[in-house]
Amino acid sequence: MTDVSAQFILSTFAFLIWGVLVMWMAAGFAMLEAGSVRTKNASMICLKNIGVFSIAGIAYYLIGYNIMYVDVGDAAGSFRFLYESSASELALLGGDEGALAGVVENGYSVMSDWYFQMVFVAAAASIVSGAIAERIKMWSFFAFTLILTAFIYPIVGSWTWGGGWLAERGFVDFAGSTIVHSTGGWAALAGVMIIGPRLGKFRKDGTARPTPPSNVLIVTLGVFILWMGWFAFNGGSVLALGSAADAVSMSVVLVNTNLAAAAGVVSALAVSKRLLGRMDLIAGLNGAIAGLVSITAGPDITEHWWAIIIGAVGGILCTAGIKVLEMLKLDDVVGAIPAHLICGIWGTIAVCIAGGASIGTQLLGIVAIGAFSFVSSFVVWKLIDMTIGLRVSKKVEELGQDVGELGIEAYPEFVVVPDEILHDDE
């Protein structure tokens, strides 16, 4: 076996294994959201999350990947690209040794790359789900997910990871603080603004009513699953495992990812009492996600202490962001906007401090991606609202989407069996 073949095998295998672990983050999002909403909406959350992953997979295969990695101006070539690459690899399986050189020369299987990139777009869509939970119609949400995963996210990706104009200017976003997380955060913000808060969330004087999670244990489990999946999210973004340098780089990335998450937890807890009036468990859990999002733009920095600082600042920004959203009467059920949007912006700027990126280029990328993601998402949300409608009826919202739309409860009450049935055998 040649060195090139060995590198091809190892890098392809890494894409597939890391992709499976990033896919597991879908379970983390589902648990985080299901535990955060009231019990009467938990089943709908589970359905939305498996629906998001399914729609993202199909849309990114048919349309999104081709937009992201091929010149959008060449429409015909764009839609042939993934299919032709797959056909070349399948020819190799069929015994066509002539296809071997071209396939191996790529460095990794194109389909393994597609799979790894697909789970990223699914993660971006999952961010939106939690923010607008408990009041959006299922099919309306799925319609937005289709547009986000087929067009909005891939266009952002084509500017950056696809080698587009931002990449040419030196924009740095190692694993997607802005490309993935801020894009999802901007889409969530647009949705929250259009759909409005949940019934009864804000009092007449504008203050927010407390809406504690229905199941803190599940929320905590969800955060741990996301934390674990993030090692693959960032580690896999090294995009190679064919040399000792790749292995060392991947190790550095995983350590920095963990340090940032831990620092986010500690800093969020440290400021939660002053900002939120109590030592807040949910703030600490969101702090972990905030630290993870913050370090995602530059987890390959070699000074580990920078990861601690970046994660700690992220935890503080996220906790403060939760308070600011309540003051603005924006109802984000799971704190997705502070954790993913605000910390995504911070992490992309932090690359300038810790990694030497150009502040001008980083700000350009943040503004351009933010403007495109927010405006396009706002338009799509508005069109959906004007056609099939976004919000469930007042009756369904009060009853809960589990019963009102699905006819199934996640937490059914105990059934009282009549006494005569219990003693029928006597």
mmCIF file with all atom_site columns, C-alpha atoms in Angstrom, residues 47-179:
data_model
loop_
_atom_site.group_PDB
_atom_site.id
_atom_site.type_symbol
_atom_site.label_atom_id
_atom_site.label_alt_id
_atom_site.label_comp_id
_atom_site.label_asym_id
_atom_site.label_entity_id
_atom_site.label_seq_id
_atom_site.pdbx_PDB_ins_code
_atom_site.Cartn_x
_atom_site.Cartn_y
_atom_site.Cartn_z
_atom_site.occupancy
_atom_site.B_iso_or_equiv
_atom_site.pdbx_formal_charge
_atom_site.auth_seq_id
_atom_site.auth_comp_id
_atom_site.auth_asym_id
_atom_site.auth_atom_id
_atom_site.pdbx_PDB_model_num
ATOM 1   C CA . LEU A 1 47  ? -40.498 14.966 15.681  1.00 0.00 ? 47  LEU A CA 1
ATOM 2   C CA . LYS A 1 48  ? -39.053 18.312 14.581  1.00 0.00 ? 48  LYS A CA 1
ATOM 3   C CA . ASN A 1 49  ? -35.497 17.224 15.324  1.00 0.00 ? 49  ASN A CA 1
ATOM 4   C CA . ILE A 1 50  ? -35.640 13.947 13.439  1.00 0.00 ? 50  ILE A CA 1
ATOM 5   C CA . GLY A 1 51  ? -37.433 15.807 10.640  1.00 0.00 ? 51  GLY A CA 1
ATOM 6   C CA . VAL A 1 52  ? -34.682 18.448 10.508  1.00 0.00 ? 52  VAL A CA 1
ATOM 7   C CA . PHE A 1 53  ? -31.985 15.817 10.120  1.00 0.00 ? 53  PHE A CA 1
ATOM 8   C CA . SER A 1 54  ? -33.924 13.999 7.411   1.00 0.00 ? 54  SER A CA 1
ATOM 9   C CA . ILE A 1 55  ? -34.767 17.107 5.381   1.00 0.00 ? 55  ILE A CA 1
ATOM 10  C CA . ALA A 1 56  ? -31.205 18.412 5.685   1.00 0.00 ? 56  ALA A CA 1
ATOM 11  C CA . GLY A 1 57  ? -29.802 15.118 4.413   1.00 0.00 ? 57  GLY A CA 1
ATOM 12  C CA . ILE A 1 58  ? -31.953 15.051 1.288   1.00 0.00 ? 58  ILE A CA 1
ATOM 13  C CA . ALA A 1 59  ? -31.788 18.793 0.519   1.00 0.00 ? 59  ALA A CA 1
ATOM 14  C CA . TYR A 1 60  ? -28.011 18.960 0.944   1.00 0.00 ? 60  TYR A CA 1
ATOM 15  C CA . TYR A 1 61  ? -27.530 15.912 -1.283  1.00 0.00 ? 61  TYR A CA 1
ATOM 16  C CA . LEU A 1 62  ? -29.772 17.105 -4.101  1.00 0.00 ? 62  LEU A CA 1
ATOM 17  C CA . ILE A 1 63  ? -28.945 20.829 -4.015  1.00 0.00 ? 63  ILE A CA 1
ATOM 18  C CA . GLY A 1 64  ? -26.923 22.263 -1.130  1.00 0.00 ? 64  GLY A CA 1
ATOM 19  C CA . TYR A 1 65  ? -23.546 20.535 -1.471  1.00 0.00 ? 65  TYR A CA 1
ATOM 20  C CA . ASN A 1 66  ? -23.413 21.304 -5.175  1.00 0.00 ? 66  ASN A CA 1
ATOM 21  C CA . ILE A 1 67  ? -24.051 25.008 -4.550  1.00 0.00 ? 67  ILE A CA 1
ATOM 22  C CA . MET A 1 68  ? -21.501 25.117 -1.758  1.00 0.00 ? 68  MET A CA 1
ATOM 23  C CA . TYR A 1 69  ? -18.576 23.535 -3.584  1.00 0.00 ? 69  TYR A CA 1
ATOM 24  C CA . VAL A 1 70  ? -19.112 24.316 -7.268  1.00 0.00 ? 70  VAL A CA 1
ATOM 25  C CA . ASP A 1 71  ? -19.341 27.645 -9.084  1.00 0.00 ? 71  ASP A CA 1
ATOM 26  C CA . VAL A 1 72  ? -22.971 28.732 -8.708  1.00 0.00 ? 72  VAL A CA 1
ATOM 27  C CA . GLY A 1 73  ? -22.818 30.419 -12.122 1.00 0.00 ? 73  GLY A CA 1
ATOM 28  C CA . ASP A 1 74  ? -22.308 27.046 -13.813 1.00 0.00 ? 74  ASP A CA 1
ATOM 29  C CA . ALA A 1 75  ? -25.682 25.595 -12.984 1.00 0.00 ? 75  ALA A CA 1
ATOM 30  C CA . ALA A 1 76  ? -25.392 22.480 -15.138 1.00 0.00 ? 76  ALA A CA 1
ATOM 31  C CA . GLY A 1 77  ? -21.942 21.613 -13.848 1.00 0.00 ? 77  GLY A CA 1
ATOM 32  C CA . SER A 1 78  ? -23.081 22.382 -10.331 1.00 0.00 ? 78  SER A CA 1
ATOM 33  C CA . PHE A 1 79  ? -25.761 19.742 -10.281 1.00 0.00 ? 79  PHE A CA 1
ATOM 34  C CA . ARG A 1 80  ? -23.557 17.123 -11.956 1.00 0.00 ? 80  ARG A CA 1
ATOM 35  C CA . PHE A 1 81  ? -20.629 17.511 -9.600  1.00 0.00 ? 81  PHE A CA 1
ATOM 36  C CA . LEU A 1 82  ? -21.603 15.309 -6.661  1.00 0.00 ? 82  LEU A CA 1
ATOM 37  C CA . TYR A 1 83  ? -23.195 12.668 -8.877  1.00 0.00 ? 83  TYR A CA 1
ATOM 38  C CA . GLU A 1 84  ? -20.126 12.411 -11.131 1.00 0.00 ? 84  GLU A CA 1
ATOM 39  C CA . SER A 1 85  ? -17.758 12.164 -8.165  1.00 0.00 ? 85  SER A CA 1
ATOM 40  C CA . SER A 1 86  ? -19.897 9.442  -6.648  1.00 0.00 ? 86  SER A CA 1
ATOM 41  C CA . ALA A 1 87  ? -19.983 7.591  -9.961  1.00 0.00 ? 87  ALA A CA 1
ATOM 42  C CA . SER A 1 88  ? -16.162 7.610  -10.141 1.00 0.00 ? 88  SER A CA 1
ATOM 43  C CA . GLU A 1 89  ? -15.904 6.083  -6.695  1.00 0.00 ? 89  GLU A CA 1
ATOM 44  C CA . LEU A 1 90  ? -18.551 3.485  -7.505  1.00 0.00 ? 90  LEU A CA 1
ATOM 45  C CA . ALA A 1 91  ? -16.605 2.583  -10.652 1.00 0.00 ? 91  ALA A CA 1
ATOM 46  C CA . LEU A 1 92  ? -13.665 1.771  -8.411  1.00 0.00 ? 92  LEU A CA 1
ATOM 47  C CA . LEU A 1 93  ? -15.876 -0.575 -6.408  1.00 0.00 ? 93  LEU A CA 1
ATOM 48  C CA . GLY A 1 94  ? -16.901 -2.203 -9.664  1.00 0.00 ? 94  GLY A CA 1
ATOM 49  C CA . GLY A 1 95  ? -13.310 -3.133 -10.409 1.00 0.00 ? 95  GLY A CA 1
ATOM 50  C CA . ASP A 1 96  ? -12.369 -0.230 -12.670 1.00 0.00 ? 96  ASP A CA 1
ATOM 51  C CA . GLU A 1 97  ? -8.732  0.234  -11.710 1.00 0.00 ? 97  GLU A CA 1
ATOM 52  C CA . GLY A 1 98  ? -8.515  3.179  -14.083 1.00 0.00 ? 98  GLY A CA 1
ATOM 53  C CA . ALA A 1 99  ? -10.604 5.163  -11.601 1.00 0.00 ? 99  ALA A CA 1
ATOM 54  C CA . LEU A 1 100 ? -8.192  4.448  -8.759  1.00 0.00 ? 100 LEU A CA 1
ATOM 55  C CA . ALA A 1 101 ? -5.636  7.176  -9.429  1.00 0.00 ? 101 ALA A CA 1
ATOM 56  C CA . GLY A 1 102 ? -8.217  9.946  -9.783  1.00 0.00 ? 102 GLY A CA 1
ATOM 57  C CA . VAL A 1 103 ? -10.141 8.889  -6.680  1.00 0.00 ? 103 VAL A CA 1
ATOM 58  C CA . VAL A 1 104 ? -7.117  8.460  -4.413  1.00 0.00 ? 104 VAL A CA 1
ATOM 59  C CA . GLU A 1 105 ? -5.494  11.660 -5.647  1.00 0.00 ? 105 GLU A CA 1
ATOM 60  C CA . ASN A 1 106 ? -8.383  13.627 -4.135  1.00 0.00 ? 106 ASN A CA 1
ATOM 61  C CA . GLY A 1 107 ? -7.093  12.774 -0.644  1.00 0.00 ? 107 GLY A CA 1
ATOM 62  C CA . TYR A 1 108 ? -10.359 11.340 0.660   1.00 0.00 ? 108 TYR A CA 1
ATOM 63  C CA . SER A 1 109 ? -13.628 9.942  -0.623  1.00 0.00 ? 109 SER A CA 1
ATOM 64  C CA . VAL A 1 110 ? -15.891 12.715 -1.897  1.00 0.00 ? 110 VAL A CA 1
ATOM 65  C CA . MET A 1 111 ? -18.913 10.968 -0.421  1.00 0.00 ? 111 MET A CA 1
ATOM 66  C CA . SER A 1 112 ? -17.260 10.847 3.011   1.00 0.00 ? 112 SER A CA 1
ATOM 67  C CA . ASP A 1 113 ? -16.752 14.605 2.698   1.00 0.00 ? 113 ASP A CA 1
ATOM 68  C CA . TRP A 1 114 ? -20.395 15.060 1.693   1.00 0.00 ? 114 TRP A CA 1
ATOM 69  C CA . TYR A 1 115 ? -21.503 13.117 4.747   1.00 0.00 ? 115 TYR A CA 1
ATOM 70  C CA . PHE A 1 116 ? -19.292 15.112 7.099   1.00 0.00 ? 116 PHE A CA 1
ATOM 71  C CA . GLN A 1 117 ? -20.514 18.413 5.624   1.00 0.00 ? 117 GLN A CA 1
ATOM 72  C CA . MET A 1 118 ? -24.150 17.285 5.728   1.00 0.00 ? 118 MET A CA 1
ATOM 73  C CA . VAL A 1 119 ? -24.175 16.791 9.475   1.00 0.00 ? 119 VAL A CA 1
ATOM 74  C CA . PHE A 1 120 ? -22.940 20.374 9.834   1.00 0.00 ? 120 PHE A CA 1
ATOM 75  C CA . VAL A 1 121 ? -25.851 21.793 7.876   1.00 0.00 ? 121 VAL A CA 1
ATOM 76  C CA . ALA A 1 122 ? -28.216 19.702 9.993   1.00 0.00 ? 122 ALA A CA 1
ATOM 77  C CA . ALA A 1 123 ? -26.662 21.247 13.119  1.00 0.00 ? 123 ALA A CA 1
ATOM 78  C CA . ALA A 1 124 ? -27.269 24.754 11.765  1.00 0.00 ? 124 ALA A CA 1
ATOM 79  C CA . ALA A 1 125 ? -30.938 23.940 11.194  1.00 0.00 ? 125 ALA A CA 1
ATOM 80  C CA . SER A 1 126 ? -31.299 22.410 14.671  1.00 0.00 ? 126 SER A CA 1
ATOM 81  C CA . ILE A 1 127 ? -30.304 25.749 16.212  1.00 0.00 ? 127 ILE A CA 1
ATOM 82  C CA . VAL A 1 128 ? -33.476 27.292 14.804  1.00 0.00 ? 128 VAL A CA 1
ATOM 83  C CA . SER A 1 129 ? -35.746 24.591 16.174  1.00 0.00 ? 129 SER A CA 1
ATOM 84  C CA . GLY A 1 130 ? -35.234 25.360 19.860  1.00 0.00 ? 130 GLY A CA 1
ATOM 85  C CA . ALA A 1 131 ? -35.546 29.128 19.620  1.00 0.00 ? 131 ALA A CA 1
ATOM 86  C CA . ILE A 1 132 ? -39.056 29.122 18.136  1.00 0.00 ? 132 ILE A CA 1
ATOM 87  C CA . ALA A 1 133 ? -40.378 26.066 19.943  1.00 0.00 ? 133 ALA A CA 1
ATOM 88  C CA . GLU A 1 134 ? -43.902 25.682 21.361  1.00 0.00 ? 134 GLU A CA 1
ATOM 89  C CA . ARG A 1 135 ? -45.744 27.885 18.859  1.00 0.00 ? 135 ARG A CA 1
ATOM 90  C CA . ILE A 1 136 ? -44.697 27.141 15.262  1.00 0.00 ? 136 ILE A CA 1
ATOM 91  C CA . LYS A 1 137 ? -46.557 24.791 12.941  1.00 0.00 ? 137 LYS A CA 1
ATOM 92  C CA . MET A 1 138 ? -44.690 21.636 12.080  1.00 0.00 ? 138 MET A CA 1
ATOM 93  C CA . TRP A 1 139 ? -44.938 21.903 8.280   1.00 0.00 ? 139 TRP A CA 1
ATOM 94  C CA . SER A 1 140 ? -44.107 25.603 8.338   1.00 0.00 ? 140 SER A CA 1
ATOM 95  C CA . PHE A 1 141 ? -40.928 24.844 10.243  1.00 0.00 ? 141 PHE A CA 1
ATOM 96  C CA . PHE A 1 142 ? -40.045 22.027 7.848   1.00 0.00 ? 142 PHE A CA 1
ATOM 97  C CA . ALA A 1 143 ? -40.580 24.358 4.871   1.00 0.00 ? 143 ALA A CA 1
ATOM 98  C CA . PHE A 1 144 ? -38.108 26.840 6.331   1.00 0.00 ? 144 PHE A CA 1
ATOM 99  C CA . THR A 1 145 ? -35.648 24.036 7.084   1.00 0.00 ? 145 THR A CA 1
ATOM 100 C CA . LEU A 1 146 ? -35.749 22.997 3.433   1.00 0.00 ? 146 LEU A CA 1
ATOM 101 C CA . ILE A 1 147 ? -34.826 26.498 2.222   1.00 0.00 ? 147 ILE A CA 1
ATOM 102 C CA . LEU A 1 148 ? -32.154 26.939 4.894   1.00 0.00 ? 148 LEU A CA 1
ATOM 103 C CA . THR A 1 149 ? -30.394 23.662 4.155   1.00 0.00 ? 149 THR A CA 1
ATOM 104 C CA . ALA A 1 150 ? -30.777 23.725 0.366   1.00 0.00 ? 150 ALA A CA 1
ATOM 105 C CA . PHE A 1 151 ? -29.924 27.378 -0.291  1.00 0.00 ? 151 PHE A CA 1
ATOM 106 C CA . ILE A 1 152 ? -29.174 29.799 2.570   1.00 0.00 ? 152 ILE A CA 1
ATOM 107 C CA . TYR A 1 153 ? -26.487 27.809 4.396   1.00 0.00 ? 153 TYR A CA 1
ATOM 108 C CA . PRO A 1 154 ? -24.854 26.465 1.200   1.00 0.00 ? 154 PRO A CA 1
ATOM 109 C CA . ILE A 1 155 ? -24.524 29.985 -0.241  1.00 0.00 ? 155 ILE A CA 1
ATOM 110 C CA . VAL A 1 156 ? -22.770 31.122 2.947   1.00 0.00 ? 156 VAL A CA 1
ATOM 111 C CA . GLY A 1 157 ? -20.591 28.018 2.719   1.00 0.00 ? 157 GLY A CA 1
ATOM 112 C CA . SER A 1 158 ? -19.727 28.735 -0.912  1.00 0.00 ? 158 SER A CA 1
ATOM 113 C CA . TRP A 1 159 ? -18.372 32.154 0.102   1.00 0.00 ? 159 TRP A CA 1
ATOM 114 C CA . THR A 1 160 ? -16.082 30.586 2.694   1.00 0.00 ? 160 THR A CA 1
ATOM 115 C CA . TRP A 1 161 ? -15.308 26.861 2.770   1.00 0.00 ? 161 TRP A CA 1
ATOM 116 C CA . GLY A 1 162 ? -16.254 26.602 -0.897  1.00 0.00 ? 162 GLY A CA 1
ATOM 117 C CA . GLY A 1 163 ? -13.364 28.907 -1.853  1.00 0.00 ? 163 GLY A CA 1
ATOM 118 C CA . GLY A 1 164 ? -15.522 31.946 -2.610  1.00 0.00 ? 164 GLY A CA 1
ATOM 119 C CA . TRP A 1 165 ? -14.901 35.659 -2.190  1.00 0.00 ? 165 TRP A CA 1
ATOM 120 C CA . LEU A 1 166 ? -14.562 35.635 1.615   1.00 0.00 ? 166 LEU A CA 1
ATOM 121 C CA . ALA A 1 167 ? -12.078 32.775 1.489   1.00 0.00 ? 167 ALA A CA 1
ATOM 122 C CA . GLU A 1 168 ? -10.046 34.711 -1.076  1.00 0.00 ? 168 GLU A CA 1
ATOM 123 C CA . ARG A 1 169 ? -9.873  37.642 1.348   1.00 0.00 ? 169 ARG A CA 1
ATOM 124 C CA . GLY A 1 170 ? -8.522  35.429 4.125   1.00 0.00 ? 170 GLY A CA 1
ATOM 125 C CA . PHE A 1 171 ? -11.642 35.002 6.285   1.00 0.00 ? 171 PHE A CA 1
ATOM 126 C CA . VAL A 1 172 ? -10.869 32.522 9.084   1.00 0.00 ? 172 VAL A CA 1
ATOM 127 C CA . ASP A 1 173 ? -13.536 30.271 10.586  1.00 0.00 ? 173 ASP A CA 1
ATOM 128 C CA . PHE A 1 174 ? -11.981 26.883 11.290  1.00 0.00 ? 174 PHE A CA 1
ATOM 129 C CA . ALA A 1 175 ? -15.126 24.878 12.097  1.00 0.00 ? 175 ALA A CA 1
ATOM 130 C CA . GLY A 1 176 ? -17.958 27.365 11.777  1.00 0.00 ? 176 GLY A CA 1
ATOM 131 C CA . SER A 1 177 ? -18.525 29.835 14.626  1.00 0.00 ? 177 SER A CA 1
ATOM 132 C CA . THR A 1 178 ? -20.047 32.140 12.007  1.00 0.00 ? 178 THR A CA 1
ATOM 133 C CA . ILE A 1 179 ? -20.597 29.832 9.031   1.00 0.00 ? 179 ILE A CA 1
#
